[in-house]
mmCIF file of C-alpha atoms and ligand atoms in Angstrom:
data_model
loop_
_atom_site.group_PDB
_atom_site.id
_atom_site.type_symbol
_atom_site.label_atom_id
_atom_site.label_comp_id
_atom_site.label_asym_id
_atom_site.label_seq_id
_atom_site.Cartn_x
_atom_site.Cartn_y
_atom_site.Cartn_z
ATOM 1 C CA MET A 122 0.205 -0.273 -0.194
ATOM 2 C CA THR A 123 1.449 3.321 -1.170
ATOM 3 C CA HIS A 124 0.936 6.031 2.084
ATOM 4 C CA LYS A 125 0.008 9.269 0.922
ATOM 5 C CA LEU A 126 0.967 12.775 2.463
ATOM 6 C CA ILE A 127 -1.656 15.359 2.430
ATOM 7 C CA LEU A 128 -0.792 18.990 3.112
ATOM 8 C CA PHE A 129 -3.023 21.464 3.845
ATOM 9 C CA ASP A 130 -2.255 25.531 3.686
ATOM 10 C CA ILE A 131 -4.295 27.114 6.004
ATOM 11 C CA ASP A 132 -5.819 30.532 4.812
ATOM 12 C CA GLY A 133 -8.462 30.798 1.849
ATOM 13 C CA THR A 134 -7.849 26.731 1.579
ATOM 14 C CA LEU A 135 -8.995 25.176 4.881
ATOM 15 C CA LEU A 136 -10.928 28.355 6.340
ATOM 16 C CA HIS A 137 -11.174 32.576 5.676
ATOM 17 C CA ALA A 138 -10.368 34.265 8.783
ATOM 18 C CA GLY A 139 -11.847 37.562 8.052
ATOM 19 C CA LYS A 140 -10.136 40.659 8.843
ATOM 20 C CA THR A 141 -9.048 40.296 12.100
ATOM 21 C CA PRO A 142 -5.523 39.118 11.730
ATOM 22 C CA SER A 143 -4.765 41.781 9.473
ATOM 23 C CA THR A 144 -6.167 44.005 11.337
ATOM 24 C CA VAL A 145 -3.953 42.721 14.218
ATOM 25 C CA PHE A 146 -0.985 42.357 12.197
ATOM 26 C CA THR A 147 -0.988 46.141 11.146
ATOM 27 C CA GLU A 148 -0.944 47.213 14.818
ATOM 28 C CA SER A 149 0.975 44.858 15.640
ATOM 29 C CA ILE A 150 4.228 46.046 13.343
ATOM 30 C CA GLY A 151 2.835 49.721 13.914
ATOM 31 C CA SER A 152 3.321 49.355 18.018
ATOM 32 C CA VAL A 153 6.691 48.697 17.654
ATOM 33 C CA VAL A 154 7.908 50.465 14.362
ATOM 34 C CA GLY A 155 6.381 53.543 16.180
ATOM 35 C CA LYS A 156 3.763 54.559 13.239
ATOM 36 C CA THR A 157 0.834 53.415 11.397
ATOM 37 C CA VAL A 158 2.167 50.748 8.647
ATOM 38 C CA LYS A 159 -0.093 50.368 5.366
ATOM 39 C CA PHE A 160 0.192 47.473 3.935
ATOM 40 C CA PRO A 161 -0.208 46.351 0.281
ATOM 41 C CA LYS A 162 -2.821 43.405 0.560
ATOM 42 C CA GLN A 163 -1.217 41.140 -1.949
ATOM 43 C CA ILE A 164 1.700 41.176 0.526
ATOM 44 C CA PHE A 165 -0.454 38.649 3.047
ATOM 45 C CA PHE A 166 -1.208 35.794 0.052
ATOM 46 C CA GLY A 167 0.743 32.564 0.781
ATOM 47 C CA ARG A 168 3.478 34.418 2.495
ATOM 48 C CA THR A 169 4.875 33.330 5.872
ATOM 49 C CA ASP A 170 4.137 35.405 8.753
ATOM 50 C CA THR A 171 8.012 35.445 9.210
ATOM 51 C CA PHE A 172 8.373 37.061 6.027
ATOM 52 C CA ILE A 173 5.851 39.845 6.428
ATOM 53 C CA ILE A 174 7.237 41.116 9.553
ATOM 54 C CA ARG A 175 10.884 40.785 8.178
ATOM 55 C CA GLU A 176 9.483 42.788 4.896
ATOM 56 C CA MET A 177 7.527 45.577 6.451
ATOM 57 C CA LEU A 178 10.526 46.068 8.938
ATOM 58 C CA ARG A 179 13.228 45.913 6.028
ATOM 59 C CA GLN A 180 10.532 49.052 4.630
ATOM 60 C CA HIS A 181 10.231 50.764 7.515
ATOM 61 C CA LEU A 182 13.328 50.793 9.742
ATOM 62 C CA GLU A 183 16.767 51.906 8.716
ATOM 63 C CA THR A 184 18.372 48.758 10.403
ATOM 64 C CA PRO A 185 16.068 46.396 11.432
ATOM 65 C CA ALA A 186 16.834 44.048 14.147
ATOM 66 C CA ASP A 187 15.858 40.300 15.865
ATOM 67 C CA GLY A 188 14.710 42.282 18.707
ATOM 68 C CA GLU A 189 11.763 44.166 16.681
ATOM 69 C CA TYR A 190 10.705 41.034 14.665
ATOM 70 C CA TYR A 191 10.404 38.870 17.596
ATOM 71 C CA ARG A 192 8.405 42.087 19.697
ATOM 72 C CA ILE A 193 6.089 42.386 16.985
ATOM 73 C CA LYS A 194 5.683 38.309 16.752
ATOM 74 C CA GLU A 195 5.010 38.121 20.511
ATOM 75 C CA HIS A 196 2.399 41.061 20.305
ATOM 76 C CA PHE A 197 0.450 39.935 17.514
ATOM 77 C CA ILE A 198 0.005 36.130 18.999
ATOM 78 C CA HIS A 199 -1.351 37.536 22.126
ATOM 79 C CA ARG A 200 -3.588 39.709 20.446
ATOM 80 C CA MET A 201 -4.676 36.995 18.306
ATOM 81 C CA LYS A 202 -5.284 35.108 21.497
ATOM 82 C CA GLU A 203 -7.381 37.634 22.796
ATOM 83 C CA ARG A 204 -9.132 39.012 19.736
ATOM 84 C CA PHE A 205 -9.953 35.930 17.074
ATOM 85 C CA PRO A 206 -12.236 34.060 19.454
ATOM 86 C CA GLN A 207 -14.722 37.150 19.421
ATOM 87 C CA SER A 208 -14.675 37.371 15.776
ATOM 88 C CA ASP A 209 -17.197 36.784 13.467
ATOM 89 C CA ASP A 210 -16.276 37.514 9.477
ATOM 90 C CA GLY A 211 -14.303 34.321 8.882
ATOM 91 C CA PHE A 212 -15.960 31.491 7.517
ATOM 92 C CA LEU A 213 -14.633 27.144 6.262
ATOM 93 C CA ILE A 214 -14.479 26.479 2.837
ATOM 94 C CA PRO A 215 -17.398 24.939 2.065
ATOM 95 C CA GLY A 216 -17.468 21.131 2.230
ATOM 96 C CA ILE A 217 -13.666 20.796 3.781
ATOM 97 C CA LYS A 218 -14.768 19.336 7.006
ATOM 98 C CA GLN A 219 -17.144 16.220 5.863
ATOM 99 C CA TYR A 220 -13.903 16.152 3.369
ATOM 100 C CA LEU A 221 -11.272 16.368 6.262
ATOM 101 C CA GLY A 222 -13.839 13.592 8.052
ATOM 102 C CA LYS A 223 -13.321 10.647 4.995
ATOM 103 C CA LEU A 224 -9.622 11.461 4.521
ATOM 104 C CA ARG A 225 -9.110 10.651 8.468
ATOM 105 C CA GLY A 226 -11.007 7.426 7.906
ATOM 106 C CA GLU A 227 -8.315 6.585 5.222
ATOM 107 C CA SER A 228 -5.309 4.251 7.043
ATOM 108 C CA ASP A 229 -3.129 5.142 4.578
ATOM 109 C CA ILE A 230 -3.474 8.961 4.171
ATOM 110 C CA HIS A 231 -1.860 10.863 6.521
ATOM 111 C CA LEU A 232 -2.123 14.613 7.153
ATOM 112 C CA GLY A 233 -0.443 17.525 7.905
ATOM 113 C CA LEU A 234 -0.021 21.379 7.552
ATOM 114 C CA VAL A 235 1.832 23.905 5.773
ATOM 115 C CA THR A 236 0.992 27.545 6.677
ATOM 116 C CA GLY A 237 3.059 30.812 6.851
ATOM 117 C CA ASN A 238 1.170 31.228 10.072
ATOM 118 C CA PHE A 239 2.794 31.434 13.293
ATOM 119 C CA LYS A 240 2.050 27.589 15.067
ATOM 120 C CA GLU A 241 0.466 29.332 17.833
ATOM 121 C CA THR A 242 -1.898 31.247 15.234
ATOM 122 C CA ALA A 243 -2.297 28.888 12.962
ATOM 123 C CA PHE A 244 -4.173 26.739 16.377
ATOM 124 C CA VAL A 245 -6.135 29.354 17.715
ATOM 125 C CA LYS A 246 -7.361 29.604 13.979
ATOM 126 C CA LEU A 247 -8.125 26.026 13.377
ATOM 127 C CA SER A 248 -9.845 25.794 17.070
ATOM 128 C CA HIS A 249 -12.222 28.917 16.085
ATOM 129 C CA PHE A 250 -13.457 26.657 13.529
ATOM 130 C CA GLY A 251 -12.937 22.998 15.204
ATOM 131 C CA LEU A 252 -10.307 21.816 12.629
ATOM 132 C CA ASP A 253 -7.501 21.601 15.546
ATOM 133 C CA ASP A 254 -8.096 17.762 15.437
ATOM 134 C CA TYR A 255 -7.188 16.569 12.405
ATOM 135 C CA PHE A 256 -3.298 17.711 12.103
ATOM 136 C CA GLU A 257 -0.613 16.049 14.234
ATOM 137 C CA THR A 258 2.092 17.794 12.295
ATOM 138 C CA GLY A 259 2.756 20.470 10.383
ATOM 139 C CA GLY A 260 5.720 23.469 8.677
ATOM 140 C CA PHE A 261 4.757 26.881 10.018
ATOM 141 C CA GLY A 262 5.801 30.377 9.355
ATOM 142 C CA ASP A 263 8.038 30.607 12.659
ATOM 143 C CA ASP A 264 10.581 28.830 11.161
ATOM 144 C CA ALA A 265 11.059 29.770 7.418
ATOM 145 C CA GLU A 266 10.493 33.118 5.414
ATOM 146 C CA ASP A 267 9.635 31.192 2.237
ATOM 147 C CA ARG A 268 7.343 28.847 1.235
ATOM 148 C CA PRO A 269 9.929 26.118 -0.438
ATOM 149 C CA GLU A 270 11.723 25.859 2.333
ATOM 150 C CA LEU A 271 8.323 26.080 5.090
ATOM 151 C CA LEU A 272 7.762 23.000 2.834
ATOM 152 C CA ARG A 273 10.875 21.049 2.965
ATOM 153 C CA GLN A 274 10.440 21.344 7.099
ATOM 154 C CA ALA A 275 6.581 20.254 6.623
ATOM 155 C CA VAL A 276 7.573 17.288 5.245
ATOM 156 C CA GLU A 277 10.899 16.455 6.929
ATOM 157 C CA LYS A 278 8.550 17.037 9.835
ATOM 158 C CA ALA A 279 6.101 14.676 8.720
ATOM 159 C CA ASN A 280 8.347 12.079 7.499
ATOM 160 C CA GLN A 281 9.628 11.814 11.532
ATOM 161 C CA HIS A 282 6.188 12.496 12.787
ATOM 162 C CA TYR A 283 4.429 9.210 10.903
ATOM 163 C CA GLY A 284 7.908 7.202 10.946
ATOM 164 C CA ARG A 285 7.873 6.702 6.753
ATOM 165 C CA LEU A 286 9.436 8.546 4.367
ATOM 166 C CA PHE A 287 7.190 9.534 1.603
ATOM 167 C CA SER A 288 8.121 9.508 -1.958
ATOM 168 C CA SER A 289 7.630 13.014 -3.846
ATOM 169 C CA GLU A 290 4.985 11.639 -6.083
ATOM 170 C CA ASP A 291 2.660 10.478 -2.839
ATOM 171 C CA ILE A 292 2.680 14.071 -1.731
ATOM 172 C CA VAL A 293 -0.102 16.575 -2.289
ATOM 173 C CA VAL A 294 0.090 20.103 -1.244
ATOM 174 C CA VAL A 295 -3.365 21.797 -1.385
ATOM 175 C CA GLY A 296 -3.744 25.840 -1.788
ATOM 176 C CA ASP A 297 -5.072 28.755 -2.521
ATOM 177 C CA THR A 298 -2.257 30.972 -4.219
ATOM 178 C CA LEU A 299 0.731 30.734 -6.619
ATOM 179 C CA HIS A 300 3.336 30.525 -4.169
ATOM 180 C CA ASP A 301 1.542 27.663 -2.820
ATOM 181 C CA ILE A 302 1.832 25.903 -6.244
ATOM 182 C CA HIS A 303 5.409 26.882 -7.229
ATOM 183 C CA SER A 304 6.700 25.885 -4.006
ATOM 184 C CA ALA A 305 4.675 22.387 -4.805
ATOM 185 C CA HIS A 306 6.270 21.742 -8.045
ATOM 186 C CA HIS A 307 9.044 22.684 -6.786
ATOM 187 C CA TRP A 308 9.571 19.773 -4.747
ATOM 188 C CA GLY A 309 8.075 17.741 -7.541
ATOM 189 C CA TYR A 310 5.145 17.638 -5.541
ATOM 190 C CA ARG A 311 1.238 17.151 -6.633
ATOM 191 C CA SER A 312 -0.498 20.558 -6.744
ATOM 192 C CA VAL A 313 -3.887 21.107 -5.831
ATOM 193 C CA ALA A 314 -5.940 24.452 -5.806
ATOM 194 C CA VAL A 315 -8.564 26.071 -4.026
ATOM 195 C CA SER A 316 -10.034 28.965 -5.709
ATOM 196 C CA HIS A 317 -13.313 29.388 -3.220
ATOM 197 C CA ILE A 318 -12.119 32.734 -2.603
ATOM 198 C CA ARG A 319 -9.405 33.455 -5.139
ATOM 199 C CA ASP A 320 -9.608 34.258 -8.809
ATOM 200 C CA LYS A 321 -9.386 30.658 -11.273
ATOM 201 C CA ASP A 322 -7.650 32.394 -14.030
ATOM 202 C CA THR A 323 -4.932 33.324 -12.006
ATOM 203 C CA LEU A 324 -4.397 30.184 -9.925
ATOM 204 C CA LEU A 325 -4.416 28.454 -13.521
ATOM 205 C CA GLU A 326 -1.760 30.570 -14.935
ATOM 206 C CA GLY A 327 0.481 28.362 -11.679
ATOM 207 C CA LYS A 328 -0.801 24.804 -13.618
ATOM 208 C CA PRO A 329 -1.928 22.895 -10.540
ATOM 209 C CA ASP A 330 -2.528 19.710 -11.354
ATOM 210 C CA VAL A 331 -5.906 20.144 -9.885
ATOM 211 C CA LEU A 332 -8.089 22.974 -9.654
ATOM 212 C CA ILE A 333 -11.388 22.669 -7.474
ATOM 213 C CA GLU A 334 -13.619 25.536 -6.050
ATOM 214 C CA ASN A 335 -14.418 24.238 -3.029
ATOM 215 C CA TYR A 336 -14.821 20.663 -1.378
ATOM 216 C CA ASN A 337 -18.507 20.164 -1.675
ATOM 217 C CA GLY A 338 -19.342 17.258 -3.804
ATOM 218 C CA LEU A 339 -16.206 15.944 -3.588
ATOM 219 C CA LYS A 340 -17.751 11.741 -2.954
ATOM 220 C CA ASP A 341 -14.476 9.974 -3.682
ATOM 221 C CA SER A 342 -12.267 11.405 -1.266
ATOM 222 C CA ARG A 343 -8.558 10.315 -3.855
ATOM 223 C CA VAL A 344 -10.229 12.494 -6.521
ATOM 224 C CA LEU A 345 -7.536 14.879 -6.136
ATOM 225 C CA PHE A 346 -4.468 13.053 -5.737
ATOM 226 C CA GLU A 347 -5.100 10.118 -8.012
HETATM 227 MG MG1 MG B 68 -3.530 30.467 1.840
#
């Protein structure tokens, strides 16, 4: 039996977190940089939290240092824990819970995360939507600035966690941006793109192996990777 590893991105792929994370991010960076910092909206798509903070520091401070990075990170995580549970403008990508339930029932399928979120804020979001029980391993934005490195770490951790060496053709990356598609192909993995809150044509430019709008009507749980 060939064992498969399916790695899910979070934002735009499992759920849409609403406005709270970017509002809190802006406040956290502002509190350290000392002024209100404007974000180009695109900066969030498919980027790691580490990249976003370091990039904003590079743009707004003459000599960005690690101290500022860690102060912003701490502020952000603290405020997300306070505020995100009260937010009500987020939603699950349709069909995801049922789909994860099906995948979890398959003994040859193993699940993991590959997300630019910090680990703590990833689980703030997942818990809020009741998805925290599905994932035992993952790569998070704490350790990597760019997406291919993040994915490499996610696979390495999954290999260790599940005690096997998944081969590249048995690894599937599910995401909602071109960064997710490119990082999957960078390592020779299969890419599934989810267009529910994104533009289909933009995603098709990245040539994902499969494109779906959401998880509704996926009768066969294997349709995404066989
Ligand atoms: Mg995403």
